[in-house]
PDB file of C-alpha atoms in Angstrom:
ATOM      1  CA  UNK A   1       0.000   0.000   0.000  1.00 74.00           C
ATOM      2  CA  UNK A   2       1.108   3.532  -0.661  1.00 79.00           C
ATOM      3  CA  UNK A   3       2.295   5.652   2.245  1.00 88.00           C
ATOM      4  CA  UNK A   4       4.631   8.505   3.055  1.00 93.00           C
ATOM      5  CA  UNK A   5       6.791   9.205   6.066  1.00 96.00           C
ATOM      6  CA  UNK A   6       7.963  12.694   6.846  1.00 97.00           C
ATOM      7  CA  UNK A   7      11.068  12.256   8.900  1.00 95.00           C
ATOM      8  CA  UNK A   8      10.940  15.523  10.829  1.00 95.00           C
ATOM      9  CA  UNK A   9       7.901  16.958  12.579  1.00 95.00           C
ATOM     10  CA  UNK A  10       9.636  20.319  13.090  1.00 97.00           C
ATOM     11  CA  UNK A  11      12.461  22.020  11.207  1.00 98.00           C
ATOM     12  CA  UNK A  12      13.931  25.350  12.225  1.00 98.00           C
ATOM     13  CA  UNK A  13      16.257  27.387   9.992  1.00 98.00           C
ATOM     14  CA  UNK A  14      17.625  30.894   9.857  1.00 97.00           C
ATOM     15  CA  UNK A  15      16.538  33.242   7.101  1.00 97.00           C
ATOM     16  CA  UNK A  16      18.828  32.921   4.100  1.00 97.00           C
ATOM     17  CA  UNK A  17      19.970  29.367   4.909  1.00 98.00           C
ATOM     18  CA  UNK A  18      18.994  26.224   2.986  1.00 98.00           C
ATOM     19  CA  UNK A  19      15.836  24.260   3.727  1.00 98.00           C
ATOM     20  CA  UNK A  20      15.602  20.478   3.642  1.00 98.00           C
ATOM     21  CA  UNK A  21      12.323  18.713   4.424  1.00 98.00           C
ATOM     22  CA  UNK A  22      12.607  14.960   4.203  1.00 98.00           C
ATOM     23  CA  UNK A  23      10.046  12.511   2.858  1.00 97.00           C
ATOM     24  CA  UNK A  24      10.235   8.795   2.181  1.00 96.00           C
ATOM     25  CA  UNK A  25       7.516   6.969   0.338  1.00 93.00           C
ATOM     26  CA  UNK A  26       6.328   3.436   0.023  1.00 90.00           C
ATOM     27  CA  UNK A  27       4.612   2.330  -3.133  1.00 81.00           C
ATOM     28  CA  UNK A  28       4.100  -0.926  -4.960  1.00 74.00           C
ATOM     29  CA  UNK A  29       4.220   0.871  -8.300  1.00 75.00           C
ATOM     30  CA  UNK A  30       5.545   4.083  -9.758  1.00 75.00           C
ATOM     31  CA  UNK A  31       4.016   6.703  -7.506  1.00 80.00           C
ATOM     32  CA  UNK A  32       2.562  10.126  -8.094  1.00 85.00           C
ATOM     33  CA  UNK A  33       4.045  12.428  -5.487  1.00 90.00           C
ATOM     34  CA  UNK A  34       3.266  15.966  -4.413  1.00 92.00           C
ATOM     35  CA  UNK A  35       4.304  18.541  -1.856  1.00 96.00           C
ATOM     36  CA  UNK A  36       1.624  20.810  -0.412  1.00 95.00           C
ATOM     37  CA  UNK A  37       2.052  23.775   1.913  1.00 96.00           C
ATOM     38  CA  UNK A  38      -0.400  25.072   4.491  1.00 93.00           C
ATOM     39  CA  UNK A  39      -0.001  28.555   5.888  1.00 91.00           C
ATOM     40  CA  UNK A  40      -1.876  29.404   9.095  1.00 84.00           C
ATOM     41  CA  UNK A  41      -5.636  29.620   8.551  1.00 76.00           C
ATOM     42  CA  UNK A  42      -5.191  28.886   4.873  1.00 81.00           C
ATOM     43  CA  UNK A  43      -5.942  25.962   2.616  1.00 84.00           C
ATOM     44  CA  UNK A  44      -3.514  23.478   1.145  1.00 91.00           C
ATOM     45  CA  UNK A  45      -1.518  24.925  -1.725  1.00 92.00           C
ATOM     46  CA  UNK A  46       0.300  22.772  -4.251  1.00 92.00           C
ATOM     47  CA  UNK A  47       4.058  23.419  -4.271  1.00 95.00           C
ATOM     48  CA  UNK A  48       5.092  20.868  -6.855  1.00 93.00           C
ATOM     49  CA  UNK A  49       4.286  17.497  -8.367  1.00 90.00           C
ATOM     50  CA  UNK A  50       6.322  14.575  -9.612  1.00 88.00           C
ATOM     51  CA  UNK A  51       5.306  13.632 -13.131  1.00 73.00           C
ATOM     52  CA  UNK A  52       7.939  10.953 -13.913  1.00 75.00           C
ATOM     53  CA  UNK A  53       9.220  13.088 -16.780  1.00 73.00           C
ATOM     54  CA  UNK A  54      12.117  14.418 -14.692  1.00 81.00           C
ATOM     55  CA  UNK A  55      13.495  13.379 -11.347  1.00 88.00           C
ATOM     56  CA  UNK A  56      14.227  16.967 -10.291  1.00 93.00           C
ATOM     57  CA  UNK A  57      10.991  18.855  -9.983  1.00 93.00           C
ATOM     58  CA  UNK A  58      10.790  22.609  -9.654  1.00 94.00           C
ATOM     59  CA  UNK A  59       7.888  24.218  -7.868  1.00 94.00           C
ATOM     60  CA  UNK A  60       6.669  27.595  -6.794  1.00 93.00           C
ATOM     61  CA  UNK A  61       8.490  30.013  -4.477  1.00 94.00           C
ATOM     62  CA  UNK A  62      11.909  28.554  -5.278  1.00 96.00           C
ATOM     63  CA  UNK A  63      11.213  25.083  -3.909  1.00 97.00           C
ATOM     64  CA  UNK A  64      12.285  21.907  -5.641  1.00 97.00           C
ATOM     65  CA  UNK A  65      12.227  18.202  -4.912  1.00 97.00           C
ATOM     66  CA  UNK A  66      14.233  15.287  -6.215  1.00 95.00           C
ATOM     67  CA  UNK A  67      12.687  11.867  -6.787  1.00 93.00           C
ATOM     68  CA  UNK A  68      15.174   9.136  -5.904  1.00 93.00           C
ATOM     69  CA  UNK A  69      13.774   5.711  -6.606  1.00 90.00           C
ATOM     70  CA  UNK A  70      16.771   3.881  -5.147  1.00 91.00           C
ATOM     71  CA  UNK A  71      16.237   5.664  -1.824  1.00 93.00           C
ATOM     72  CA  UNK A  72      12.428   5.884  -2.092  1.00 93.00           C
ATOM     73  CA  UNK A  73      12.759   9.538  -1.203  1.00 95.00           C
ATOM     74  CA  UNK A  74      11.226  12.804  -2.374  1.00 96.00           C
ATOM     75  CA  UNK A  75      12.906  15.462  -0.255  1.00 97.00           C
ATOM     76  CA  UNK A  76      11.906  19.105  -0.571  1.00 98.00           C
ATOM     77  CA  UNK A  77      14.623  21.747  -0.725  1.00 98.00           C
ATOM     78  CA  UNK A  78      15.108  25.459  -1.109  1.00 98.00           C
ATOM     79  CA  UNK A  79      18.507  27.169  -1.332  1.00 97.00           C
ATOM     80  CA  UNK A  80      17.606  30.168   0.818  1.00 97.00           C
ATOM     81  CA  UNK A  81      14.766  30.374   3.317  1.00 97.00           C
ATOM     82  CA  UNK A  82      12.529  33.395   3.550  1.00 97.00           C
ATOM     83  CA  UNK A  83      10.411  34.412   6.529  1.00 96.00           C
ATOM     84  CA  UNK A  84       7.290  33.850   4.447  1.00 95.00           C
ATOM     85  CA  UNK A  85       8.217  30.168   4.040  1.00 97.00           C
ATOM     86  CA  UNK A  86       7.204  29.480   7.636  1.00 97.00           C
ATOM     87  CA  UNK A  87       4.309  27.030   7.318  1.00 96.00           C
ATOM     88  CA  UNK A  88       3.414  23.356   7.485  1.00 96.00           C
ATOM     89  CA  UNK A  89       4.530  21.188   4.587  1.00 97.00           C
ATOM     90  CA  UNK A  90       2.940  17.913   3.547  1.00 97.00           C
ATOM     91  CA  UNK A  91       4.412  15.177   1.409  1.00 96.00           C
ATOM     92  CA  UNK A  92       1.625  13.358  -0.423  1.00 93.00           C
ATOM     93  CA  UNK A  93       1.361  10.162  -2.458  1.00 89.00           C
ATOM     94  CA  UNK A  94      -1.570   8.959  -4.519  1.00 83.00           C
ATOM     95  CA  UNK A  95      -3.330   5.713  -3.703  1.00 79.00           C
ATOM     96  CA  UNK A  96      -5.402   4.416  -6.554  1.00 74.00           C
ATOM     97  CA  UNK A  97      -7.066   6.806  -8.889  1.00 70.00           C
ATOM     98  CA  UNK A  98      -8.788   9.200  -6.572  1.00 71.00           C
ATOM     99  CA  UNK A  99      -7.144   9.286  -3.185  1.00 84.00           C
ATOM    100  CA  UNK A 100      -4.244  11.221  -1.707  1.00 88.00           C
ATOM    101  CA  UNK A 101      -2.348   9.907   1.288  1.00 91.00           C
ATOM    102  CA  UNK A 102      -0.812  12.670   3.369  1.00 94.00           C
ATOM    103  CA  UNK A 103       2.254  12.534   5.521  1.00 95.00           C
ATOM    104  CA  UNK A 104       2.060  13.808   9.067  1.00 95.00           C
ATOM    105  CA  UNK A 105       3.477  17.158   8.053  1.00 96.00           C
ATOM    106  CA  UNK A 106       6.636  19.116   8.863  1.00 97.00           C
ATOM    107  CA  UNK A 107       6.332  22.478  10.514  1.00 97.00           C
ATOM    108  CA  UNK A 108       8.995  24.848   9.193  1.00 97.00           C
ATOM    109  CA  UNK A 109      10.059  27.765  11.371  1.00 97.00           C
ATOM    110  CA  UNK A 110      12.251  30.511   9.902  1.00 97.00           C
ATOM    111  CA  UNK A 111      14.172  32.772  12.271  1.00 96.00           C
ATOM    112  CA  UNK A 112      15.629  36.185  11.436  1.00 94.00           C
TER     113      UNK A 112
ATOM    114  CA  UNK B   1      -6.227  32.056 -10.831  1.00 70.00           C
ATOM    115  CA  UNK B   2      -9.430  30.037 -10.224  1.00 72.00           C
ATOM    116  CA  UNK B   3      -9.988  28.927  -6.650  1.00 90.00           C
ATOM    117  CA  UNK B   4     -12.010  26.416  -4.712  1.00 94.00           C
ATOM    118  CA  UNK B   5     -14.218  28.298  -2.285  1.00 95.00           C
ATOM    119  CA  UNK B   6     -15.724  26.924   0.890  1.00 96.00           C
ATOM    120  CA  UNK B   7     -18.437  28.279   3.139  1.00 95.00           C
ATOM    121  CA  UNK B   8     -18.723  28.882   5.988  1.00 95.00           C
ATOM    122  CA  UNK B   9     -15.157  29.307   7.229  1.00 94.00           C
ATOM    123  CA  UNK B  10     -16.270  28.390  10.742  1.00 96.00           C
ATOM    124  CA  UNK B  11     -19.282  26.376  11.846  1.00 97.00           C
ATOM    125  CA  UNK B  12     -20.276  25.677  15.415  1.00 97.00           C
ATOM    126  CA  UNK B  13     -23.013  23.153  16.047  1.00 97.00           C
ATOM    127  CA  UNK B  14     -24.432  21.160  18.896  1.00 97.00           C
ATOM    128  CA  UNK B  15     -23.991  17.432  19.145  1.00 97.00           C
ATOM    129  CA  UNK B  16     -26.752  15.611  17.310  1.00 97.00           C
ATOM    130  CA  UNK B  17     -27.444  18.402  14.854  1.00 97.00           C
ATOM    131  CA  UNK B  18     -27.023  18.162  11.091  1.00 97.00           C
ATOM    132  CA  UNK B  19     -24.572  20.378   9.244  1.00 97.00           C
ATOM    133  CA  UNK B  20     -23.992  21.060   5.566  1.00 97.00           C
ATOM    134  CA  UNK B  21     -20.585  22.208   4.424  1.00 97.00           C
ATOM    135  CA  UNK B  22     -20.546  23.926   1.071  1.00 97.00           C
ATOM    136  CA  UNK B  23     -17.950  24.093  -1.655  1.00 97.00           C
ATOM    137  CA  UNK B  24     -17.696  25.624  -5.093  1.00 97.00           C
ATOM    138  CA  UNK B  25     -15.053  23.700  -7.069  1.00 96.00           C
ATOM    139  CA  UNK B  26     -13.094  25.151  -9.966  1.00 94.00           C
ATOM    140  CA  UNK B  27     -15.491  25.371 -12.858  1.00 90.00           C
ATOM    141  CA  UNK B  28     -13.839  23.089 -15.426  1.00 88.00           C
ATOM    142  CA  UNK B  29     -12.864  20.407 -12.914  1.00 91.00           C
ATOM    143  CA  UNK B  30     -14.575  17.035 -13.022  1.00 90.00           C
ATOM    144  CA  UNK B  31     -13.416  15.337  -9.801  1.00 92.00           C
ATOM    145  CA  UNK B  32     -14.401  16.508  -6.366  1.00 94.00           C
ATOM    146  CA  UNK B  33     -13.187  15.490  -2.932  1.00 95.00           C
ATOM    147  CA  UNK B  34     -13.611  16.001   0.773  1.00 97.00           C
ATOM    148  CA  UNK B  35     -10.744  15.630   3.232  1.00 97.00           C
ATOM    149  CA  UNK B  36     -10.632  16.389   6.910  1.00 96.00           C
ATOM    150  CA  UNK B  37      -7.938  17.215   9.447  1.00 94.00           C
ATOM    151  CA  UNK B  38      -8.640  16.649  13.111  1.00 95.00           C
ATOM    152  CA  UNK B  39      -6.533  18.983  15.212  1.00 91.00           C
ATOM    153  CA  UNK B  40      -3.038  17.614  15.578  1.00 87.00           C
ATOM    154  CA  UNK B  41      -3.629  14.710  13.209  1.00 90.00           C
ATOM    155  CA  UNK B  42      -3.002  13.915   9.556  1.00 91.00           C
ATOM    156  CA  UNK B  43      -5.124  15.130   6.683  1.00 94.00           C
ATOM    157  CA  UNK B  44      -7.461  12.214   5.911  1.00 95.00           C
ATOM    158  CA  UNK B  45      -9.321  11.296   2.751  1.00 94.00           C
ATOM    159  CA  UNK B  46     -13.098  11.083   3.127  1.00 96.00           C
ATOM    160  CA  UNK B  47     -14.626  10.737  -0.315  1.00 96.00           C
ATOM    161  CA  UNK B  48     -14.157  11.345  -4.021  1.00 93.00           C
ATOM    162  CA  UNK B  49     -16.953  12.155  -6.442  1.00 94.00           C
ATOM    163  CA  UNK B  50     -17.091  11.946 -10.213  1.00 91.00           C
ATOM    164  CA  UNK B  51     -19.865  11.933 -12.786  1.00 89.00           C
ATOM    165  CA  UNK B  52     -22.490  12.534 -10.105  1.00 90.00           C
ATOM    166  CA  UNK B  53     -21.597   9.585  -7.973  1.00 92.00           C
ATOM    167  CA  UNK B  54     -19.148   8.568  -5.285  1.00 94.00           C
ATOM    168  CA  UNK B  55     -16.090   6.981  -6.871  1.00 91.00           C
ATOM    169  CA  UNK B  56     -14.318   6.083  -3.652  1.00 91.00           C
ATOM    170  CA  UNK B  57     -14.864   6.542   0.070  1.00 93.00           C
ATOM    171  CA  UNK B  58     -12.874   5.825   3.187  1.00 93.00           C
ATOM    172  CA  UNK B  59     -13.942   3.804   6.186  1.00 93.00           C
ATOM    173  CA  UNK B  60     -14.569   7.101   7.971  1.00 93.00           C
ATOM    174  CA  UNK B  61     -17.278   7.982   5.453  1.00 95.00           C
ATOM    175  CA  UNK B  62     -20.106   5.971   6.935  1.00 93.00           C
ATOM    176  CA  UNK B  63     -23.879   6.454   6.786  1.00 93.00           C
ATOM    177  CA  UNK B  64     -23.564   9.615   8.843  1.00 96.00           C
ATOM    178  CA  UNK B  65     -22.007  11.355   5.844  1.00 97.00           C
ATOM    179  CA  UNK B  66     -23.339  12.151   2.402  1.00 97.00           C
ATOM    180  CA  UNK B  67     -22.257  14.250  -0.541  1.00 97.00           C
ATOM    181  CA  UNK B  68     -24.224  15.923  -3.240  1.00 94.00           C
ATOM    182  CA  UNK B  69     -23.756  18.108  -6.269  1.00 92.00           C
ATOM    183  CA  UNK B  70     -27.143  19.803  -6.245  1.00 86.00           C
ATOM    184  CA  UNK B  71     -26.466  22.022  -9.236  1.00 87.00           C
ATOM    185  CA  UNK B  72     -23.696  22.706 -11.719  1.00 78.00           C
ATOM    186  CA  UNK B  73     -21.502  24.621  -9.309  1.00 87.00           C
ATOM    187  CA  UNK B  74     -21.891  23.472  -5.695  1.00 93.00           C
ATOM    188  CA  UNK B  75     -20.578  20.372  -3.956  1.00 96.00           C
ATOM    189  CA  UNK B  76     -21.806  19.725  -0.435  1.00 97.00           C
ATOM    190  CA  UNK B  77     -20.902  17.483   2.486  1.00 98.00           C
ATOM    191  CA  UNK B  78     -23.725  16.690   4.890  1.00 97.00           C
ATOM    192  CA  UNK B  79     -23.018  15.320   8.331  1.00 97.00           C
ATOM    193  CA  UNK B  80     -26.058  13.955  10.120  1.00 96.00           C
ATOM    194  CA  UNK B  81     -26.301  13.748  13.890  1.00 95.00           C
ATOM    195  CA  UNK B  82     -22.900  15.286  14.548  1.00 97.00           C
ATOM    196  CA  UNK B  83     -20.637  13.890  17.243  1.00 97.00           C
ATOM    197  CA  UNK B  84     -17.897  15.550  19.253  1.00 97.00           C
ATOM    198  CA  UNK B  85     -15.279  13.622  17.289  1.00 96.00           C
ATOM    199  CA  UNK B  86     -16.517  15.176  14.038  1.00 97.00           C
ATOM    200  CA  UNK B  87     -14.836  18.420  15.108  1.00 98.00           C
ATOM    201  CA  UNK B  88     -12.174  19.057  12.485  1.00 97.00           C
ATOM    202  CA  UNK B  89     -11.120  21.190   9.547  1.00 95.00           C
ATOM    203  CA  UNK B  90     -12.914  19.961   6.449  1.00 97.00           C
ATOM    204  CA  UNK B  91     -11.261  20.612   3.099  1.00 96.00           C
ATOM    205  CA  UNK B  92     -12.966  20.472  -0.262  1.00 97.00           C
ATOM    206  CA  UNK B  93     -10.822  19.893  -3.351  1.00 95.00           C
ATOM    207  CA  UNK B  94     -11.253  19.488  -7.073  1.00 94.00           C
ATOM    208  CA  UNK B  95      -9.127  18.288  -9.975  1.00 90.00           C
ATOM    209  CA  UNK B  96      -9.323  18.074 -13.752  1.00 86.00           C
ATOM    210  CA  UNK B  97      -8.616  14.361 -13.818  1.00 78.00           C
ATOM    211  CA  UNK B  98      -8.021  11.550 -11.368  1.00 69.00           C
ATOM    212  CA  UNK B  99      -4.976  11.967  -9.181  1.00 63.00           C
ATOM    213  CA  UNK B 100      -3.469   8.692 -10.293  1.00 58.00           C
ATOM    214  CA  UNK B 101      -3.957   9.317 -13.977  1.00 56.00           C
ATOM    215  CA  UNK B 102      -1.065   9.724 -16.361  1.00 52.00           C
ATOM    216  CA  UNK B 103      -1.938  13.394 -16.435  1.00 58.00           C
ATOM    217  CA  UNK B 104      -0.984  13.425 -12.760  1.00 62.00           C
ATOM    218  CA  UNK B 105      -3.689  15.951 -12.027  1.00 76.00           C
ATOM    219  CA  UNK B 106      -3.093  17.771  -8.749  1.00 83.00           C
ATOM    220  CA  UNK B 107      -5.862  18.632  -6.340  1.00 88.00           C
ATOM    221  CA  UNK B 108      -6.754  22.245  -5.703  1.00 91.00           C
ATOM    222  CA  UNK B 109      -7.943  22.758  -2.142  1.00 93.00           C
ATOM    223  CA  UNK B 110     -10.203  25.327  -0.570  1.00 94.00           C
ATOM    224  CA  UNK B 111      -9.311  27.150   2.643  1.00 92.00           C
ATOM    225  CA  UNK B 112     -11.413  24.749   4.682  1.00 94.00           C
ATOM    226  CA  UNK B 113     -14.356  24.905   7.052  1.00 96.00           C
ATOM    227  CA  UNK B 114     -13.540  24.553  10.715  1.00 96.00           C
ATOM    228  CA  UNK B 115     -16.340  22.545  12.287  1.00 98.00           C
ATOM    229  CA  UNK B 116     -16.717  22.623  16.059  1.00 98.00           C
ATOM    230  CA  UNK B 117     -19.213  20.276  17.662  1.00 98.00           C
ATOM    231  CA  UNK B 118     -20.135  21.175  21.240  1.00 97.00           C
TER     232      UNK B 118
END
């Protein structure tokens, strides 16, 4: 069955430093993977999606993620954190045709 | 950019009452979904809806829940006889195609309705 594990519940970085949010997936077939972000009192916004066309996926706001089949990972990165990046981030895998399975989320804090 | 809109943003109800959560999906989308997030827990799938019928539902989505697309624009979630444990943020979402399709269609989520059952 498809599932995702987000390895860190909280990540704290300083503004201007790199961000790494880790996600491992489990899937019996080639998965569809996404990262969503949730700012306080807001809905879930799509950051990026893995389409199998390229292993390095670029998303909005300078984020990108690399699909590594050998490591079953889909880590989210950003070279330089901004204060506005503070939010909760969800790694998501599809199960079947119509269902998303969410990870537990990683709360990113960005300090001045 | 088109958005999924949900109303109300907050709903407080008494245990045993019925509530209807409303959603307006993006107009050219064909697949509709409800997810919920109990405070401090994961976002959970409830139901998907396509071609005027439920295409998949989770074990959470029992007889207490129902969905409906009463007209060409709205998509509603009805919860009958609410319980304390139904308190959660409920998210509506829509997509152009199925999430597992080769098109890899992402879901677009609304801002959610926070339901509090007292």
